[in-house]
Short mmCIF file of C-alpha atoms in Angstrom, two decimals:
data_model
loop_
_atom_site.label_atom_id
_atom_site.label_comp_id
_atom_site.label_asym_id
_atom_site.label_seq_id
_atom_site.Cartn_x
_atom_site.Cartn_y
_atom_site.Cartn_z
CA MET A 17 25.72 -8.26 36.91
CA ALA A 18 24.55 -8.86 33.35
CA ILE A 19 21.61 -6.70 32.42
CA ILE A 20 21.29 -8.19 28.94
CA GLU A 21 22.04 -11.81 28.17
CA VAL A 22 21.86 -13.01 24.57
CA THR A 23 22.61 -16.64 23.77
CA ASP A 24 22.85 -18.23 20.34
CA LEU A 25 20.45 -15.80 18.66
CA ARG A 26 19.31 -16.93 15.21
CA LYS A 27 17.15 -15.21 12.65
CA SER A 28 16.54 -15.61 8.96
CA TYR A 29 14.33 -13.81 6.49
CA GLY A 30 13.17 -16.51 4.14
CA GLN A 31 16.26 -18.12 2.67
CA LEU A 32 18.54 -15.38 3.91
CA SER A 33 20.16 -16.16 7.23
CA VAL A 34 20.86 -12.88 9.05
CA LEU A 35 21.90 -14.02 12.52
CA GLU A 36 23.80 -17.27 12.92
CA GLY A 37 24.24 -17.70 16.65
CA VAL A 38 24.91 -14.30 18.21
CA SER A 39 25.85 -14.38 21.90
CA PHE A 40 26.93 -11.58 24.22
CA SER A 41 26.11 -10.09 27.58
CA VAL A 42 25.94 -6.47 28.67
CA ALA A 43 26.92 -5.46 32.22
CA GLU A 44 24.92 -2.93 34.19
CA GLY A 45 26.16 0.62 33.81
CA GLU A 46 28.38 0.15 30.76
CA ILE A 47 28.23 1.55 27.27
CA PHE A 48 28.18 -1.54 25.10
CA GLY A 49 28.90 -1.14 21.41
CA ILE A 50 27.71 -3.28 18.53
CA LEU A 51 29.97 -2.59 15.62
CA GLY A 52 29.79 -4.02 12.14
CA PRO A 53 29.50 -3.26 8.45
CA ASN A 54 26.10 -2.58 6.89
CA GLY A 55 24.07 -5.75 6.65
CA ALA A 56 26.11 -7.55 9.30
CA GLY A 57 23.05 -8.09 11.50
CA LYS A 58 23.58 -5.29 14.05
CA THR A 59 20.15 -3.77 13.75
CA THR A 60 18.39 -7.12 13.58
CA THR A 61 20.20 -8.13 16.77
CA VAL A 62 19.10 -5.08 18.75
CA GLU A 63 15.60 -5.24 17.30
CA CYS A 64 15.30 -8.80 18.63
CA VAL A 65 16.59 -7.64 22.00
CA GLU A 66 14.14 -4.71 22.00
CA GLY A 67 11.29 -7.12 21.22
CA LEU A 68 10.54 -5.57 17.82
CA ARG A 69 11.41 -8.80 16.03
CA LYS A 70 10.91 -12.41 16.98
CA PRO A 71 14.10 -14.46 16.74
CA ASP A 72 13.97 -17.94 15.18
CA GLY A 73 16.18 -19.40 17.87
CA GLY A 74 18.26 -18.66 20.95
CA THR A 75 17.40 -16.94 24.21
CA ILE A 76 17.28 -13.28 25.19
CA ARG A 77 16.99 -11.92 28.70
CA VAL A 78 16.84 -8.18 29.33
CA LEU A 79 16.62 -7.24 33.02
CA GLY A 80 15.73 -10.89 33.55
CA LEU A 81 12.74 -10.63 31.20
CA ASP A 82 12.09 -12.29 27.85
CA PRO A 83 11.22 -9.57 25.30
CA ALA A 84 8.93 -11.99 23.42
CA THR A 85 6.70 -12.80 26.40
CA ASP A 86 7.22 -10.03 28.98
CA GLY A 87 7.23 -7.21 26.45
CA ARG A 88 4.92 -4.91 28.37
CA ALA A 89 6.96 -5.02 31.62
CA LEU A 90 10.17 -4.67 29.66
CA ARG A 91 9.10 -1.67 27.57
CA GLU A 92 8.53 0.28 30.80
CA GLN A 93 12.25 -0.01 31.59
CA VAL A 94 13.81 0.29 28.16
CA GLY A 95 14.31 3.35 25.98
CA VAL A 96 14.85 3.09 22.25
CA GLN A 97 16.10 5.38 19.53
CA LEU A 98 15.48 3.81 16.15
CA GLN A 99 17.22 4.44 12.89
CA HIS A 100 15.10 6.13 10.18
CA THR A 101 12.17 7.20 12.34
CA GLN A 102 10.45 10.53 12.07
CA LEU A 103 7.67 12.30 13.92
CA PRO A 104 4.77 14.13 12.28
CA ASP A 105 6.16 17.37 10.82
CA THR A 106 3.62 19.50 12.62
CA ILE A 107 4.15 18.19 16.15
CA LYS A 108 5.91 20.61 18.50
CA VAL A 109 8.98 19.53 20.45
CA TRP A 110 7.29 19.87 23.85
CA GLU A 111 4.19 18.04 22.62
CA ALA A 112 6.24 15.05 21.49
CA LEU A 113 8.05 14.85 24.85
CA ASP A 114 4.83 15.38 26.82
CA LEU A 115 3.07 12.69 24.75
CA TYR A 116 5.79 10.08 25.12
CA ALA A 117 6.07 10.83 28.85
CA ALA A 118 2.40 9.86 29.17
CA PHE A 119 3.18 6.41 27.75
CA TYR A 120 5.24 5.42 30.81
CA SER A 121 4.23 4.92 34.43
CA ARG A 122 7.27 6.68 35.95
CA PRO A 123 8.46 9.15 33.32
CA ARG A 124 11.19 11.74 33.73
CA ASP A 125 10.34 15.42 33.77
CA TRP A 126 10.48 16.35 30.11
CA ARG A 127 11.40 19.97 30.89
CA GLU A 128 14.63 18.71 32.44
CA LEU A 129 15.45 16.65 29.34
CA LEU A 130 14.66 19.66 27.17
CA GLU A 131 17.32 21.64 29.06
CA GLN A 132 19.84 18.82 29.19
CA TRP A 133 19.66 18.14 25.47
CA GLY A 134 19.84 21.80 24.50
CA LEU A 135 16.33 21.99 23.12
CA ALA A 136 14.88 24.52 25.57
CA ASP A 137 14.74 27.28 22.99
CA LYS A 138 13.16 24.87 20.47
CA ARG A 139 10.36 23.94 22.85
CA ASN A 140 7.62 25.33 20.62
CA ALA A 141 9.30 24.57 17.29
CA ARG A 142 7.64 22.07 14.98
CA PHE A 143 9.48 18.83 14.28
CA GLY A 144 9.65 19.54 10.55
CA LYS A 145 11.54 22.80 11.20
CA LEU A 146 14.31 21.22 13.31
CA SER A 147 17.85 20.66 12.00
CA GLY A 148 19.25 17.14 11.75
CA GLY A 149 21.14 17.52 15.00
CA GLN A 150 18.12 18.88 16.85
CA LYS A 151 15.95 16.02 15.61
CA GLN A 152 18.56 13.53 16.74
CA ARG A 153 18.76 15.11 20.20
CA LEU A 154 14.98 15.00 20.43
CA PHE A 155 15.00 11.28 19.60
CA ILE A 156 17.59 10.62 22.29
CA ALA A 157 15.53 12.64 24.77
CA LEU A 158 12.48 10.56 23.77
CA ALA A 159 14.49 7.38 24.36
CA LEU A 160 15.23 8.58 27.91
CA ILE A 161 11.80 10.01 28.76
CA GLY A 162 10.49 6.80 30.33
CA ASN A 163 13.34 6.84 32.87
CA PRO A 164 14.77 3.60 31.42
CA ARG A 165 17.42 1.32 32.92
CA VAL A 166 18.67 0.45 29.45
CA ALA A 167 18.80 2.73 26.41
CA PHE A 168 19.30 1.41 22.87
CA LEU A 169 20.72 3.96 20.48
CA ASP A 170 20.95 2.96 16.83
CA GLU A 171 23.31 4.99 14.61
CA LEU A 172 23.34 7.84 17.06
CA THR A 173 25.33 10.44 15.18
CA THR A 174 24.62 9.63 11.52
CA GLY A 175 24.16 12.88 9.65
CA LEU A 176 25.55 15.11 12.39
CA ASP A 177 28.39 17.57 11.89
CA PRO A 178 31.66 16.91 13.82
CA GLN A 179 30.86 19.51 16.48
CA ALA A 180 27.39 18.06 17.12
CA ARG A 181 28.84 14.55 17.29
CA ARG A 182 31.32 15.57 20.01
CA THR A 183 28.52 17.22 22.00
CA THR A 184 26.35 14.13 21.64
CA TRP A 185 29.18 11.90 22.85
CA GLU A 186 29.61 13.97 25.99
CA LEU A 187 25.89 13.74 26.69
CA ILE A 188 25.92 9.96 26.20
CA LYS A 189 28.70 9.68 28.77
CA GLN A 190 26.53 11.66 31.16
CA VAL A 191 23.68 9.26 30.50
CA ARG A 192 25.93 6.35 31.42
CA ASP A 193 27.20 8.19 34.50
CA SER A 194 23.61 8.67 35.63
CA GLY A 195 23.34 4.87 35.84
CA VAL A 196 21.64 4.02 32.54
CA THR A 197 23.15 1.12 30.63
CA VAL A 198 23.63 2.12 27.00
CA VAL A 199 23.68 -0.20 24.00
CA LEU A 200 25.11 1.63 21.03
CA VAL A 201 24.81 0.38 17.47
CA SER A 202 27.33 2.06 15.24
CA HIS A 203 29.48 1.77 12.19
CA PHE A 204 31.70 4.67 13.25
CA MET A 205 35.06 3.56 14.65
CA ASP A 206 35.84 6.87 16.34
CA GLU A 207 32.51 6.85 18.10
CA VAL A 208 32.93 3.32 19.40
CA GLU A 209 36.55 4.00 20.45
CA GLU A 210 35.51 7.16 22.28
CA LEU A 211 32.37 5.92 24.01
CA CYS A 212 32.23 2.18 24.45
CA ASP A 213 33.42 0.27 27.48
CA ARG A 214 33.14 -2.95 25.50
CA VAL A 215 32.42 -3.76 21.88
CA ALA A 216 30.99 -6.74 20.06
CA VAL A 217 32.17 -6.83 16.46
CA VAL A 218 29.41 -8.41 14.37
CA ASP A 219 30.06 -9.72 10.89
CA ARG A 220 27.90 -11.93 8.67
CA GLY A 221 25.53 -12.73 11.51
CA ARG A 222 28.17 -13.69 14.06
CA VAL A 223 30.08 -12.02 16.88
CA VAL A 224 33.66 -12.22 15.63
CA ALA A 225 35.24 -10.44 18.61
CA LEU A 226 34.18 -9.03 21.96
CA ASP A 227 36.52 -6.87 24.01
CA THR A 228 37.28 -3.32 25.09
CA PRO A 229 38.21 -1.08 22.14
CA ALA A 230 41.83 -1.02 23.40
CA GLY A 231 41.75 -4.78 23.83
CA LEU A 232 40.62 -5.24 20.24
CA VAL A 233 43.48 -3.06 19.02
CA ASP A 234 46.04 -4.82 21.22
CA GLY A 235 44.85 -8.22 20.10
CA LEU A 236 45.62 -7.20 16.56
CA ASP A 237 48.57 -9.25 15.38
CA ALA A 238 49.37 -7.31 12.23
CA ALA A 239 52.62 -5.79 11.13
CA HIS A 240 53.02 -2.07 11.53
CA GLU A 241 55.87 0.35 11.06
CA ILE A 242 58.09 2.85 12.82
CA ARG A 243 60.03 5.39 10.70
CA PHE A 244 62.76 7.89 11.50
CA THR A 245 65.64 9.83 9.94
CA LEU A 246 69.20 9.26 11.18
CA MET A 247 71.01 12.42 12.27
CA ALA A 248 74.45 10.77 12.27
CA ALA A 249 75.82 7.83 10.34
CA CYS A 250 75.41 4.37 11.90
CA ASP A 251 74.26 0.89 10.92
CA PRO A 252 70.60 0.58 11.92
CA VAL A 253 70.30 -2.95 10.55
CA ALA A 254 72.96 -4.31 12.90
CA LEU A 255 71.51 -2.35 15.76
CA LEU A 256 67.80 -3.19 15.37
CA ALA A 257 67.27 -6.31 13.25
CA ASP A 258 67.61 -8.78 16.14
CA LEU A 259 65.30 -6.98 18.56
CA PRO A 260 62.22 -8.97 19.63
CA GLY A 261 59.24 -8.32 17.36
CA VAL A 262 61.19 -6.66 14.59
CA ALA A 263 60.62 -8.28 11.20
CA GLU A 264 62.50 -6.07 8.81
CA VAL A 265 64.72 -3.00 8.74
CA THR A 266 65.00 -1.10 5.49
CA VAL A 267 67.28 1.86 4.95
CA THR A 268 66.96 4.33 2.08
CA ALA A 269 69.68 6.98 2.35
CA ASP A 270 69.22 8.29 5.91
CA ARG A 271 65.55 7.26 6.18
CA VAL A 272 64.90 4.07 8.20
CA VAL A 273 61.71 2.00 8.24
CA VAL A 274 61.39 -0.76 10.85
CA SER A 275 58.42 -3.09 10.57
CA GLY A 276 57.28 -5.69 13.07
CA ARG A 277 54.59 -7.06 15.31
CA GLY A 278 53.52 -6.47 18.89
CA ASP A 279 55.08 -3.77 21.02
CA PHE A 280 58.43 -3.60 19.18
CA ALA A 281 58.38 0.21 19.02
CA THR A 282 59.41 0.48 22.69
CA ALA A 283 62.32 -1.89 22.11
CA VAL A 284 63.46 0.08 19.06
CA THR A 285 63.37 3.49 20.75
CA ALA A 286 65.09 2.08 23.87
CA GLN A 287 67.87 0.54 21.77
CA LEU A 288 68.39 3.81 19.88
CA ALA A 289 68.64 5.71 23.17
CA ARG A 290 71.05 3.18 24.68
CA HIS A 291 73.43 3.61 21.73
CA HIS A 292 73.03 7.39 21.71
CA VAL A 293 71.74 7.34 18.15
CA LEU A 294 70.04 10.64 17.45
CA VAL A 295 67.08 10.48 15.16
CA SER A 296 64.58 13.01 13.89
CA ASP A 297 61.10 12.90 12.40
CA LEU A 298 60.15 9.78 14.37
CA ARG A 299 56.75 8.36 13.41
CA ILE A 300 54.99 5.32 14.77
CA ASP A 301 51.99 4.04 12.87
CA LYS A 302 49.31 4.01 15.48
CA ARG A 303 47.12 0.98 15.15
CA THR A 304 43.48 1.85 15.38
CA LEU A 305 40.19 0.12 15.77
CA ASP A 306 39.93 0.43 11.99
CA ASP A 307 42.93 -1.89 11.61
CA ALA A 308 41.48 -4.30 14.15
CA PHE A 309 38.20 -4.24 12.26
CA VAL A 310 39.81 -4.95 8.93
CA ALA A 311 41.80 -7.81 10.47
CA LEU A 312 38.64 -9.29 12.04
CA THR A 313 36.23 -8.96 9.15
CA GLY A 314 38.54 -8.85 6.17
CA ARG A 315 37.07 -5.55 4.96
CA SER A 316 36.95 -1.93 5.94
CA LEU A 317 33.89 0.11 6.68
CA MET B 7 -6.14 6.35 30.42
CA THR B 8 -3.90 9.43 30.58
CA ALA B 9 -1.88 8.06 27.65
CA LEU B 10 -5.05 7.70 25.58
CA THR B 11 -6.30 11.18 26.52
CA LYS B 12 -2.93 12.71 25.74
CA LEU B 13 -2.70 10.84 22.44
CA ALA B 14 -6.18 12.00 21.45
CA THR B 15 -5.36 15.61 22.40
CA VAL B 16 -2.14 15.65 20.38
CA GLU B 17 -3.79 13.97 17.38
CA VAL B 18 -6.63 16.54 17.43
CA LYS B 19 -4.02 19.31 17.33
CA LEU B 20 -2.15 17.61 14.49
CA LEU B 21 -5.36 17.08 12.53
CA ALA B 22 -6.26 20.73 12.99
CA ARG B 23 -2.81 21.74 11.67
CA GLU B 24 -3.25 19.50 8.64
CA PRO B 25 -4.46 21.56 5.66
CA GLY B 26 -6.08 18.44 4.19
CA SER B 27 -8.59 18.22 7.00
CA ILE B 28 -9.67 21.81 6.48
CA VAL B 29 -9.84 21.38 2.69
CA SER B 30 -11.99 18.25 2.92
CA MET B 31 -14.36 20.21 5.19
CA LEU B 32 -14.47 23.30 3.00
CA ILE B 33 -14.77 21.89 -0.54
CA PRO B 34 -18.25 20.39 0.00
CA LEU B 35 -19.31 23.53 1.87
CA PHE B 36 -18.08 25.66 -1.02
CA VAL B 37 -20.01 23.52 -3.51
CA LEU B 38 -23.08 23.78 -1.32
CA LEU B 39 -22.90 27.57 -1.15
CA VAL B 40 -22.09 28.14 -4.85
CA PHE B 41 -24.90 25.91 -6.16
CA GLY B 42 -27.15 26.69 -3.21
CA SER B 43 -28.21 30.01 -4.74
CA SER B 44 -29.77 28.29 -7.77
CA ILE B 45 -31.80 25.55 -6.07
CA GLN B 46 -35.53 25.46 -5.37
CA PRO B 47 -36.59 25.72 -1.73
CA GLY B 48 -37.00 22.22 -0.32
CA ASP B 49 -34.36 20.80 -2.73
CA THR B 50 -33.53 17.15 -2.11
CA THR B 51 -30.48 16.70 -4.39
CA LEU B 52 -27.72 19.14 -3.50
CA LEU B 53 -27.32 18.40 0.21
CA PRO B 54 -27.01 14.59 -0.12
CA MET B 55 -24.49 15.16 -2.93
CA THR B 56 -22.29 17.36 -0.77
CA LEU B 57 -22.58 14.92 2.14
CA ALA B 58 -21.39 12.06 -0.07
CA MET B 59 -18.60 14.30 -1.31
CA SER B 60 -17.49 15.10 2.23
CA VAL B 61 -17.45 11.46 3.36
CA GLY B 62 -15.64 10.52 0.15
CA LEU B 63 -12.92 13.16 0.64
CA VAL B 64 -12.19 12.20 4.23
CA GLY B 65 -12.35 8.45 3.54
CA LEU B 66 -10.37 8.39 0.30
CA TYR B 67 -7.95 11.23 0.87
CA LEU B 68 -7.42 12.30 4.46
CA LEU B 69 -7.61 8.92 6.21
CA PRO B 70 -5.22 6.92 3.99
CA THR B 71 -2.74 9.81 3.71
CA THR B 72 -2.49 10.18 7.49
CA LEU B 73 -2.23 6.47 8.25
CA ALA B 74 0.23 5.65 5.48
CA SER B 75 2.51 8.51 6.49
CA TYR B 76 2.44 7.33 10.13
CA ARG B 77 3.72 3.99 8.96
CA GLU B 78 6.17 5.46 6.45
CA ARG B 79 7.70 7.72 9.10
CA GLY B 80 8.17 4.81 11.49
CA ILE B 81 5.85 6.41 14.04
CA LEU B 82 3.94 3.15 14.54
CA ARG B 83 7.23 1.26 14.90
CA ARG B 84 8.60 3.79 17.35
CA MET B 85 5.41 3.47 19.40
CA SER B 86 5.74 -0.29 19.51
CA THR B 87 8.90 0.16 21.63
CA THR B 88 6.86 1.98 24.31
CA PRO B 89 4.37 0.45 26.76
CA VAL B 90 1.53 1.81 24.57
CA ARG B 91 0.58 -0.43 21.63
CA PRO B 92 0.65 1.18 18.17
CA TYR B 93 -2.89 0.06 17.29
CA THR B 94 -4.01 2.62 19.89
CA LEU B 95 -2.82 5.32 17.51
CA LEU B 96 -4.77 3.77 14.61
CA VAL B 97 -7.93 3.58 16.72
CA VAL B 98 -7.51 7.19 17.86
CA GLN B 99 -6.94 8.37 14.28
CA LEU B 100 -9.91 6.44 12.93
CA THR B 101 -12.15 7.81 15.69
CA LEU B 102 -11.00 11.37 15.06
CA GLN B 103 -11.61 11.11 11.33
CA LEU B 104 -15.09 9.78 12.08
CA VAL B 105 -15.67 12.76 14.35
CA LEU B 106 -14.41 15.01 11.58
CA VAL B 107 -16.91 13.47 9.14
CA VAL B 108 -19.73 13.94 11.64
CA ILE B 109 -18.75 17.59 12.16
CA ALA B 110 -18.47 18.18 8.40
CA CYS B 111 -21.91 16.61 7.78
CA ALA B 112 -23.49 18.51 10.67
CA LEU B 113 -22.02 21.73 9.29
CA LEU B 114 -23.39 21.00 5.80
CA VAL B 115 -26.83 20.06 7.09
CA SER B 116 -27.14 23.11 9.32
CA VAL B 117 -25.93 25.54 6.64
CA ALA B 118 -28.15 23.89 4.00
CA GLY B 119 -31.17 23.88 6.31
CA SER B 120 -30.84 27.44 7.55
CA VAL B 121 -29.12 29.58 4.92
CA ILE B 122 -30.12 27.83 1.71
CA GLY B 123 -33.46 26.38 2.66
CA ALA B 124 -32.73 22.86 1.38
CA HIS B 125 -34.80 19.97 2.63
CA VAL B 126 -33.60 18.23 5.78
CA PRO B 127 -35.18 14.80 6.32
CA GLY B 128 -36.97 14.07 9.57
CA ALA B 129 -36.57 10.28 9.59
CA ALA B 130 -33.55 9.80 11.80
CA LEU B 131 -33.18 6.03 11.64
CA PRO B 132 -32.91 5.57 7.84
CA LEU B 133 -30.59 8.58 7.72
CA ALA B 134 -28.36 7.11 10.45
CA ALA B 135 -28.29 3.73 8.68
CA ALA B 136 -27.40 5.30 5.34
CA LEU B 137 -24.65 7.47 6.84
CA THR B 138 -23.18 4.66 8.96
CA LEU B 139 -22.97 2.18 6.08
CA GLY B 140 -21.76 4.84 3.62
CA VAL B 141 -19.01 6.00 5.97
CA ALA B 142 -18.04 2.37 6.71
CA ALA B 143 -17.75 1.61 2.98
CA MET B 144 -15.72 4.75 2.16
CA PHE B 145 -13.46 4.35 5.20
CA SER B 146 -12.72 0.73 4.33
CA VAL B 147 -11.59 1.85 0.86
CA GLY B 148 -9.37 4.43 2.59
CA LEU B 149 -7.98 1.79 4.95
CA LEU B 150 -7.16 -0.47 2.01
CA ILE B 151 -5.26 2.38 0.34
CA ALA B 152 -3.41 2.98 3.63
CA ALA B 153 -2.60 -0.73 3.85
CA LEU B 154 -1.21 -0.98 0.32
CA ALA B 155 0.49 2.40 -0.18
CA LYS B 156 4.17 2.51 0.71
CA THR B 157 4.31 6.21 1.51
CA GLY B 158 1.97 8.95 2.64
CA ARG B 159 2.55 10.69 -0.67
CA SER B 160 1.54 7.67 -2.74
CA ALA B 161 -1.52 7.10 -0.54
CA ASN B 162 -2.44 10.71 -1.21
CA GLY B 163 -1.98 10.23 -4.95
CA VAL B 164 -4.01 7.03 -5.08
CA GLY B 165 -6.73 8.63 -2.96
CA VAL B 166 -7.07 11.64 -5.25
CA LEU B 167 -6.84 9.41 -8.34
CA LEU B 168 -9.65 7.20 -7.02
CA TYR B 169 -11.79 10.06 -5.79
CA PHE B 170 -12.49 11.69 -9.14
CA PRO B 171 -13.63 8.60 -11.10
CA MET B 172 -15.63 7.46 -8.09
CA ALA B 173 -17.21 10.87 -7.72
CA TYR B 174 -18.00 10.90 -11.46
CA LEU B 175 -19.55 7.41 -11.36
CA ALA B 176 -21.54 8.44 -8.31
CA GLY B 177 -22.98 11.38 -10.22
CA LEU B 178 -21.28 13.98 -8.06
CA ILE B 179 -19.57 15.69 -11.00
CA GLN B 180 -22.21 15.35 -13.74
CA PRO B 181 -25.91 14.63 -13.11
CA VAL B 182 -26.66 10.92 -13.54
CA ASP B 183 -29.36 11.53 -16.21
CA GLN B 184 -26.78 13.18 -18.46
CA MET B 185 -24.35 10.26 -18.17
CA PRO B 186 -24.27 7.30 -20.64
CA ALA B 187 -26.82 4.76 -19.41
CA LEU B 188 -24.29 1.95 -18.93
CA VAL B 189 -21.89 4.17 -16.98
CA ALA B 190 -24.71 5.41 -14.79
CA ARG B 191 -25.82 1.82 -14.21
CA ILE B 192 -22.31 0.75 -13.14
CA GLY B 193 -22.00 3.87 -11.01
CA GLU B 194 -25.06 2.89 -8.98
CA TYR B 195 -23.15 0.00 -7.47
CA THR B 196 -19.86 1.74 -6.71
CA PRO B 197 -19.38 2.53 -2.99
CA LEU B 198 -19.83 6.28 -3.43
CA GLY B 199 -22.64 5.83 -5.99
CA ALA B 200 -24.62 3.47 -3.76
CA PHE B 201 -24.07 5.86 -0.86
CA ARG B 202 -25.33 8.89 -2.81
CA GLN B 203 -28.42 7.01 -3.98
CA VAL B 204 -29.30 5.79 -0.49
CA LEU B 205 -28.94 9.35 0.81
CA GLY B 206 -31.09 10.58 -2.06
CA GLN B 207 -33.80 8.06 -1.17
CA VAL B 208 -33.74 9.18 2.46
CA TRP B 209 -34.00 12.81 1.34
CA THR B 210 -37.02 12.19 -0.88
CA GLY B 211 -38.76 10.35 1.94
CA GLN B 212 -38.47 6.85 0.49
CA SER B 213 -37.17 4.02 2.60
CA PRO B 214 -33.60 3.26 1.50
CA SER B 215 -33.17 0.35 -0.92
CA LEU B 216 -32.21 -2.80 0.95
CA THR B 217 -30.09 -3.95 -1.99
CA LEU B 218 -27.99 -0.80 -1.87
CA LEU B 219 -27.57 -1.00 1.91
CA VAL B 220 -26.40 -4.60 1.54
CA VAL B 221 -24.03 -3.48 -1.26
CA LEU B 222 -22.54 -0.83 1.06
CA ALA B 223 -22.23 -3.28 3.96
CA GLY B 224 -20.62 -5.77 1.60
CA TYR B 225 -18.03 -3.23 0.50
CA ALA B 226 -17.31 -2.35 4.13
CA VAL B 227 -16.80 -5.98 5.14
CA LEU B 228 -14.89 -7.18 2.08
CA ILE B 229 -12.61 -4.19 1.58
CA GLY B 230 -12.21 -3.75 5.33
CA THR B 231 -11.09 -7.38 5.66
CA ALA B 232 -8.66 -6.99 2.79
CA ALA B 233 -7.27 -3.83 4.43
CA ALA B 234 -6.76 -5.68 7.73
CA LYS B 235 -5.09 -8.57 5.87
CA PHE B 236 -2.69 -6.41 3.89
CA PHE B 237 -1.89 -3.89 6.60
CA ARG B 238 1.77 -3.79 7.65
CA TRP B 239 3.08 -2.07 10.76
CA GLU B 240 6.32 -1.14 9.01
#
């Protein structure tokens, strides 16, 4: 069942058109990613869905409610972590959680969230004294304090060190496993690949692709390469050039590079095995979400 | 109701942790005590001056700094994603700063009346009218600064920058009779100047000038409207 339904969303700021017909739907219980370069319209899209901005056109339904007219009922069931927000420097961690819990009619126990997000020993610390990672964890905890059915997380791990990012990812999976639908805005490929069940790639105000991360990579019809070194003399061109998917075989001394499209790597390795050709130093260029992204948007992040 | 109570409790704590709120309480008190030793018993000048100073500091410095930084930090925006509306926070802040002004004035009056032996007027109604309109005028200037300043820091800067000329024109830095006549004349009609004069009239037992009360009310309405018009949530 779709928990968020966005159809033909349009928004412009003056002359500048930011969203030009964005449509997607988010299923209950999934982690849905919105991926795109800076200025693509990701944040504007989620801000319309959260009810922070009024779209110029199109329809939005979140949990069956229209954010523009049923905002109050919706905000009870939605948790939000915004990019670039701060708290007063002098507020203590527990005070912030306790305060935000009072805003909702059925809040979660903030002590539990404090434990879960590793902030128990920072309970009495002031916001201004927290590290970047601790602040970020506090904001996620605040997004979950109202016991929401949907959580929007915008640029979740920006500014975190690699260790803290991994930890955050694990916690986000736990959030999903506890039944909360997560909408993740990101411009990090690894994050989207690791976390998201499905991804909408947004570019220049439009959804240019919507699939699972693996689906996006598989749908990529770009040439890639497989390389190896021959351990005994043979003619790789005769052996490999006619295999399905193979575009070109180049040999430089004993080093062979085979380029092609689709899943030609399996065919190449099978053919080599069938003819008992021993090779070493075999490398297959793994296609990544990065490649898919470049192919879809014509630029890299 | 619990959300409002909780919000008020937290904001009281934050205000108490803010050095600015303590400073704006203590500077007028300090002035009162330092100059208090050299006044005649029954003095009618020093206490109204320090009261105007106190209202001016909170209105021009503390209020805009707090509100602008709440917007700058996205606290108002973050709140607008919760079931509680962000204007609640503005109302709570404004109320608390009013309470702070009342406490500061009460402190000044009680210290001046008991320790220093300055005159404390008995006419409650003119005093209340003068204080209400003076606070309204100064707070509306503060709200306009909060509406226009992009950051808490710039609101702070503008507030301090406005406070000193306004305090000078109001005769809080140099006695009015030692100021150039034209400057003193202009100063009479500035928000802080009009406020100080009205307080002075109440202190000397005159009924406050209707013109000056209307001037203060005018400032409150005009500047307050401009503040509401220019205010941005983000």
